[in-house]
mmCIF file of C-alpha atoms and ligand atoms in Angstrom:
data_model
loop_
_atom_site.group_PDB
_atom_site.id
_atom_site.type_symbol
_atom_site.label_atom_id
_atom_site.label_comp_id
_atom_site.label_asym_id
_atom_site.label_seq_id
_atom_site.Cartn_x
_atom_site.Cartn_y
_atom_site.Cartn_z
ATOM 1 C CA MET A 1 2.963 16.556 6.660
ATOM 2 C CA ASN A 2 1.953 13.036 7.657
ATOM 3 C CA ILE A 3 3.655 10.201 5.796
ATOM 4 C CA LEU A 4 2.338 6.650 6.047
ATOM 5 C CA GLN A 5 4.708 3.875 5.001
ATOM 6 C CA ILE A 6 3.081 0.502 4.420
ATOM 7 C CA ASN A 7 5.435 -2.471 4.111
ATOM 8 C CA SER A 8 4.075 -5.766 2.823
ATOM 9 C CA SER A 9 7.087 -8.041 2.389
ATOM 10 C CA ALA A 10 7.053 -11.209 4.470
ATOM 11 C CA ARG A 11 10.721 -10.512 5.149
ATOM 12 C CA SER A 12 11.975 -8.376 7.982
ATOM 13 C CA ASP A 13 15.690 -8.213 7.207
ATOM 14 C CA GLY A 14 16.765 -7.915 3.614
ATOM 15 C CA SER A 15 13.486 -6.798 2.091
ATOM 16 C CA HIS A 16 14.197 -4.630 -0.925
ATOM 17 C CA SER A 17 10.677 -3.192 -1.045
ATOM 18 C CA THR A 18 10.833 -2.143 2.603
ATOM 19 C CA ARG A 19 14.281 -0.619 2.146
ATOM 20 C CA LEU A 20 13.300 1.273 -1.003
ATOM 21 C CA ALA A 21 10.027 2.466 0.528
ATOM 22 C CA GLY A 22 12.150 3.749 3.410
ATOM 23 C CA ALA A 23 14.367 5.561 0.905
ATOM 24 C CA VAL A 24 11.294 7.300 -0.523
ATOM 25 C CA VAL A 25 10.262 8.380 2.972
ATOM 26 C CA ASP A 26 13.782 9.613 3.763
ATOM 27 C CA ARG A 27 13.797 11.636 0.568
ATOM 28 C CA LEU A 28 10.363 13.105 1.308
ATOM 29 C CA ARG A 29 11.460 14.123 4.770
ATOM 30 C CA ALA A 30 14.736 15.612 3.561
ATOM 31 C CA THR A 31 13.016 17.759 0.946
ATOM 32 C CA ALA A 32 10.016 18.810 3.061
ATOM 33 C CA ALA A 33 9.577 22.529 3.637
ATOM 34 C CA GLU A 34 9.661 21.829 7.384
ATOM 35 C CA PRO A 35 11.444 18.493 8.003
ATOM 36 C CA ALA A 36 10.832 18.787 11.750
ATOM 37 C CA ALA A 37 7.075 18.915 11.115
ATOM 38 C CA VAL A 38 7.030 15.629 9.190
ATOM 39 C CA ALA A 39 5.291 12.809 11.070
ATOM 40 C CA ILE A 40 6.076 9.310 9.853
ATOM 41 C CA THR A 41 3.989 6.231 10.606
ATOM 42 C CA VAL A 42 5.305 2.844 9.534
ATOM 43 C CA ARG A 43 2.963 -0.127 9.361
ATOM 44 C CA ASP A 44 4.663 -3.406 8.563
ATOM 45 C CA LEU A 45 2.010 -5.852 7.426
ATOM 46 C CA GLY A 46 4.521 -8.703 7.234
ATOM 47 C CA GLN A 47 5.647 -8.357 10.840
ATOM 48 C CA THR A 48 2.220 -7.386 12.194
ATOM 49 C CA PRO A 49 -0.292 -9.022 9.851
ATOM 50 C CA HIS A 50 -3.785 -7.641 9.673
ATOM 51 C CA PRO A 51 -6.489 -10.320 9.967
ATOM 52 C CA GLU A 52 -8.188 -11.524 6.801
ATOM 53 C CA LEU A 53 -11.720 -10.637 5.806
ATOM 54 C CA ASN A 54 -13.471 -13.860 6.847
ATOM 55 C CA GLU A 55 -17.102 -14.596 7.714
ATOM 56 C CA ALA A 56 -16.781 -13.446 11.324
ATOM 57 C CA ALA A 57 -15.253 -10.150 10.196
ATOM 58 C CA LEU A 58 -18.027 -9.593 7.665
ATOM 59 C CA GLN A 59 -20.667 -10.296 10.293
ATOM 60 C CA ALA A 60 -18.976 -7.833 12.642
ATOM 61 C CA LEU A 61 -18.905 -5.139 9.963
ATOM 62 C CA PHE A 62 -22.569 -5.605 9.065
ATOM 63 C CA THR A 63 -23.769 -5.624 12.662
ATOM 64 C CA PRO A 64 -24.840 -2.168 13.927
ATOM 65 C CA ALA A 65 -22.185 -0.794 16.304
ATOM 66 C CA GLU A 66 -24.435 -0.814 19.358
ATOM 67 C CA GLN A 67 -25.321 -4.493 18.821
ATOM 68 C CA ARG A 68 -21.790 -5.841 18.335
ATOM 69 C CA THR A 69 -20.319 -8.367 20.729
ATOM 70 C CA PRO A 70 -17.030 -7.332 22.363
ATOM 71 C CA GLU A 71 -15.213 -9.614 19.889
ATOM 72 C CA GLN A 72 -16.978 -8.018 16.936
ATOM 73 C CA ALA A 73 -16.247 -4.521 18.234
ATOM 74 C CA THR A 74 -12.571 -5.438 18.585
ATOM 75 C CA ARG A 75 -12.447 -6.793 15.048
ATOM 76 C CA VAL A 76 -14.051 -3.672 13.547
ATOM 77 C CA ALA A 77 -11.750 -1.469 15.625
ATOM 78 C CA GLN A 78 -8.759 -3.152 13.982
ATOM 79 C CA ASP A 79 -10.010 -2.022 10.570
ATOM 80 C CA ASP A 80 -10.959 1.409 11.947
ATOM 81 C CA ALA A 81 -7.358 1.931 13.062
ATOM 82 C CA LEU A 82 -6.029 1.324 9.542
ATOM 83 C CA ILE A 83 -8.635 3.638 8.039
ATOM 84 C CA ALA A 84 -7.847 6.432 10.524
ATOM 85 C CA GLU A 85 -4.137 6.088 9.817
ATOM 86 C CA LEU A 86 -4.770 6.399 6.099
ATOM 87 C CA GLN A 87 -7.226 9.284 6.416
ATOM 88 C CA ALA A 88 -4.610 11.223 8.391
ATOM 89 C CA ALA A 89 -1.865 10.664 5.815
ATOM 90 C CA HIS A 90 -0.957 13.276 3.227
ATOM 91 C CA VAL A 91 1.514 10.959 1.529
ATOM 92 C CA VAL A 92 1.386 7.146 1.390
ATOM 93 C CA VAL A 93 4.380 4.992 0.459
ATOM 94 C CA LEU A 94 3.679 1.339 -0.289
ATOM 95 C CA GLY A 95 6.397 -1.334 -0.447
ATOM 96 C CA VAL A 96 5.027 -4.139 -2.609
ATOM 97 C CA PRO A 97 6.845 -7.340 -3.571
ATOM 98 C CA MET A 98 5.448 -9.491 -6.356
ATOM 99 C CA TYR A 99 4.308 -12.817 -4.922
ATOM 100 C CA ASN A 100 3.087 -15.359 -7.449
ATOM 101 C CA PHE A 101 2.104 -12.650 -9.931
ATOM 102 C CA GLY A 102 0.046 -10.720 -7.428
ATOM 103 C CA VAL A 103 0.298 -8.506 -4.378
ATOM 104 C CA PRO A 104 1.152 -10.145 -1.041
ATOM 105 C CA ALA A 105 -1.879 -11.484 0.824
ATOM 106 C CA ALA A 106 -0.862 -9.206 3.696
ATOM 107 C CA LEU A 107 -1.402 -6.174 1.460
ATOM 108 C CA LYS A 108 -4.701 -7.546 0.170
ATOM 109 C CA ASN A 109 -5.882 -7.839 3.781
ATOM 110 C CA TRP A 110 -4.980 -4.160 4.279
ATOM 111 C CA ILE A 111 -6.904 -3.199 1.132
ATOM 112 C CA ASP A 112 -9.907 -5.212 2.341
ATOM 113 C CA ALA A 113 -9.728 -3.366 5.661
ATOM 114 C CA ILE A 114 -9.511 0.164 4.255
ATOM 115 C CA SER A 115 -12.222 -0.258 1.611
ATOM 116 C CA ARG A 116 -15.399 0.577 3.461
ATOM 117 C CA VAL A 117 -18.585 1.941 1.926
ATOM 118 C CA LYS A 118 -19.665 5.379 3.178
ATOM 119 C CA VAL A 119 -16.270 5.813 4.841
ATOM 120 C CA THR A 120 -13.594 5.533 2.156
ATOM 121 C CA PHE A 121 -15.910 5.341 -0.880
ATOM 122 C CA GLN A 122 -19.552 5.910 -1.614
ATOM 123 C CA TYR A 123 -22.027 5.321 -4.387
ATOM 124 C CA THR A 124 -23.702 8.398 -5.809
ATOM 125 C CA ALA A 125 -26.154 9.060 -8.614
ATOM 126 C CA ASN A 126 -23.100 9.606 -10.805
ATOM 127 C CA GLY A 127 -21.409 6.351 -9.800
ATOM 128 C CA PRO A 128 -18.803 5.483 -7.183
ATOM 129 C CA GLU A 129 -16.806 8.221 -5.517
ATOM 130 C CA GLY A 130 -13.562 7.756 -3.615
ATOM 131 C CA LEU A 131 -13.377 9.585 -0.304
ATOM 132 C CA LEU A 132 -9.607 9.409 0.260
ATOM 133 C CA GLN A 133 -8.776 12.336 -1.991
ATOM 134 C CA GLY A 134 -5.849 14.740 -2.091
ATOM 135 C CA LYS A 135 -3.127 12.237 -1.223
ATOM 136 C CA LYS A 136 0.128 11.540 -3.013
ATOM 137 C CA ILE A 137 0.911 7.848 -3.408
ATOM 138 C CA TYR A 138 4.264 6.179 -4.104
ATOM 139 C CA VAL A 139 4.338 2.444 -4.806
ATOM 140 C CA VAL A 140 7.676 0.629 -4.814
ATOM 141 C CA LEU A 141 7.401 -2.663 -6.691
ATOM 142 C CA THR A 142 10.039 -5.387 -6.270
ATOM 143 C CA ARG A 143 10.182 -8.444 -8.477
ATOM 144 C CA GLY A 144 12.459 -11.382 -9.137
ATOM 145 C CA GLY A 145 11.621 -11.246 -12.848
ATOM 146 C CA GLN A 146 10.749 -8.500 -15.317
ATOM 147 C CA TYR A 147 7.114 -7.786 -16.014
ATOM 148 C CA ARG A 148 6.824 -4.022 -16.369
ATOM 149 C CA ASN A 149 4.379 -3.081 -19.143
ATOM 150 C CA THR A 150 3.508 -6.696 -19.900
ATOM 151 C CA PRO A 151 0.145 -8.486 -19.448
ATOM 152 C CA SER A 152 1.725 -10.513 -16.616
ATOM 153 C CA ASP A 153 2.002 -7.369 -14.526
ATOM 154 C CA THR A 154 -1.330 -7.628 -12.751
ATOM 155 C CA GLN A 155 -0.093 -5.576 -9.806
ATOM 156 C CA VAL A 156 -0.024 -2.144 -11.438
ATOM 157 C CA PRO A 157 -3.523 -2.222 -12.981
ATOM 158 C CA TYR A 158 -4.938 -3.753 -9.817
ATOM 159 C CA LEU A 159 -3.367 -1.199 -7.480
ATOM 160 C CA ARG A 160 -4.215 1.699 -9.797
ATOM 161 C CA THR A 161 -7.828 0.525 -9.965
ATOM 162 C CA VAL A 162 -8.409 -0.032 -6.265
ATOM 163 C CA LEU A 163 -6.468 3.024 -5.047
ATOM 164 C CA SER A 164 -8.201 5.262 -7.602
ATOM 165 C CA PHE A 165 -11.577 3.816 -6.640
ATOM 166 C CA LEU A 166 -10.882 5.047 -3.109
ATOM 167 C CA GLY A 167 -9.907 8.492 -4.404
ATOM 168 C CA MET A 168 -6.120 8.046 -4.457
ATOM 169 C CA THR A 169 -5.449 8.892 -8.081
ATOM 170 C CA ASP A 170 -2.038 10.595 -7.864
ATOM 171 C CA ILE A 171 0.177 7.505 -7.972
ATOM 172 C CA GLN A 172 3.862 7.097 -8.852
ATOM 173 C CA PHE A 173 5.164 3.580 -9.426
ATOM 174 C CA ILE A 174 8.844 2.789 -8.837
ATOM 175 C CA TYR A 175 10.151 -0.520 -10.143
ATOM 176 C CA ALA A 176 12.961 -2.771 -8.969
ATOM 177 C CA GLU A 177 12.780 -5.721 -11.341
ATOM 178 C CA GLY A 178 15.054 -8.631 -12.182
ATOM 179 C CA LEU A 179 16.190 -9.026 -8.586
ATOM 180 C CA ALA A 180 16.532 -12.792 -9.046
ATOM 181 C CA LEU A 181 18.518 -12.566 -12.285
ATOM 182 C CA GLY A 182 21.994 -12.559 -10.759
ATOM 183 C CA ALA A 183 24.080 -10.215 -8.624
ATOM 184 C CA ASP A 184 24.822 -7.740 -11.425
ATOM 185 C CA ALA A 185 21.184 -7.490 -12.479
ATOM 186 C CA GLU A 186 20.182 -7.048 -8.856
ATOM 187 C CA GLN A 187 22.613 -4.186 -8.316
ATOM 188 C CA GLN A 188 21.557 -2.492 -11.551
ATOM 189 C CA SER A 189 17.906 -2.861 -10.621
ATOM 190 C CA LEU A 190 18.389 -1.354 -7.169
ATOM 191 C CA ALA A 191 20.433 1.519 -8.591
ATOM 192 C CA SER A 192 17.729 2.125 -11.197
ATOM 193 C CA ALA A 193 15.053 2.157 -8.492
ATOM 194 C CA ARG A 194 16.997 4.781 -6.536
ATOM 195 C CA GLN A 195 17.326 6.862 -9.712
ATOM 196 C CA GLN A 196 13.578 6.551 -10.254
ATOM 197 C CA ILE A 197 13.019 7.782 -6.702
ATOM 198 C CA GLU A 198 15.167 10.847 -7.396
ATOM 199 C CA ALA A 199 13.359 11.443 -10.688
ATOM 200 C CA VAL A 200 9.837 11.247 -9.265
ATOM 201 C CA MET A 201 10.771 13.541 -6.385
ATOM 202 C CA GLU A 202 12.114 16.150 -8.752
ATOM 203 C CA ALA A 203 9.138 15.919 -11.106
HETATM 204 C C1 FMN B 301 6.679 -16.517 -2.203
HETATM 205 C C2 FMN B 301 7.341 -15.714 -3.286
HETATM 206 C C3 FMN B 301 6.741 -15.585 -4.521
HETATM 207 C C4 FMN B 301 7.349 -14.839 -5.520
HETATM 208 N N1 FMN B 301 6.717 -14.711 -6.719
HETATM 209 C C5 FMN B 301 7.303 -13.954 -7.691
HETATM 210 C C6 FMN B 301 6.659 -13.772 -8.943
HETATM 211 O O1 FMN B 301 5.565 -14.252 -9.210
HETATM 212 N N2 FMN B 301 7.287 -13.017 -9.876
HETATM 213 C C7 FMN B 301 8.488 -12.420 -9.635
HETATM 214 O O2 FMN B 301 8.993 -11.727 -10.494
HETATM 215 N N3 FMN B 301 9.119 -12.563 -8.442
HETATM 216 C C8 FMN B 301 8.559 -13.320 -7.481
HETATM 217 N N4 FMN B 301 9.181 -13.463 -6.275
HETATM 218 C C9 FMN B 301 10.425 -12.722 -6.014
HETATM 219 C C10 FMN B 301 10.140 -11.466 -5.211
HETATM 220 O O3 FMN B 301 9.252 -10.611 -5.851
HETATM 221 C C11 FMN B 301 11.465 -10.725 -4.965
HETATM 222 O O4 FMN B 301 12.344 -11.565 -4.239
HETATM 223 C C12 FMN B 301 11.246 -9.434 -4.186
HETATM 224 O O5 FMN B 301 12.485 -8.817 -3.987
HETATM 225 C C13 FMN B 301 10.620 -9.695 -2.836
HETATM 226 O O6 FMN B 301 10.417 -8.465 -2.171
HETATM 227 P P1 FMN B 301 11.243 -8.104 -0.871
HETATM 228 O O7 FMN B 301 12.693 -8.011 -1.280
HETATM 229 O O8 FMN B 301 10.702 -6.799 -0.433
HETATM 230 O O9 FMN B 301 11.023 -9.176 0.142
HETATM 231 C C14 FMN B 301 8.595 -14.209 -5.273
HETATM 232 C C15 FMN B 301 9.197 -14.349 -4.010
HETATM 233 C C16 FMN B 301 8.571 -15.081 -3.029
HETATM 234 C C17 FMN B 301 9.252 -15.213 -1.679
#
């Protein structure tokens, strides 16, 4: 089993989303039929940011491979690496802080890199079809406030939409909310998130 952990906090030390995503991975490994056969890849988009989708990147992507400059080939290869990593994964664990009511820009850059027509999705006579099927997805959401099931939670509908569009429809969301509401609330929230992890693993 290949597990891909994607971290998107800007923080290295002290990131709750990274720590909780790691807890999901630990749990997956511990309960795997063959723990020794579990391969884990960790990509930390905060520590190693992926470049944004700017005009040069678009030009590189839309230039036929054999006509690309060395710089364009290098830029496309950076996206190719993320796509290959994702294609190889059976399980994907995303650590996602809320930043200004959205997902971190670092995660958006990853989504822009992995969304490629005819590779990870395609248009058919019946509409769009995601090509990254058969994967299990866990998304750990960390927030200073509390927005679960409210219109201000733009993260969940956005992630569900874009991941499903790419074929990743089996998604479990784990919430750690109220992390900025005092030490007690923080501890309760983290304990609740760990309980949610146990619950989704047993489901
Ligand atoms: C730049 C920035 C913007 C944030 N925006 C929000 C926000 O809009 N809503 C919210 O509930 N929390 C917000 N927070 C709080 C974070 O979601 C919270 O601290 C979370 O734990 C960060 O994830 P991490 O622990 O993995 O770094 C923000 C934090 C930062 C640093």
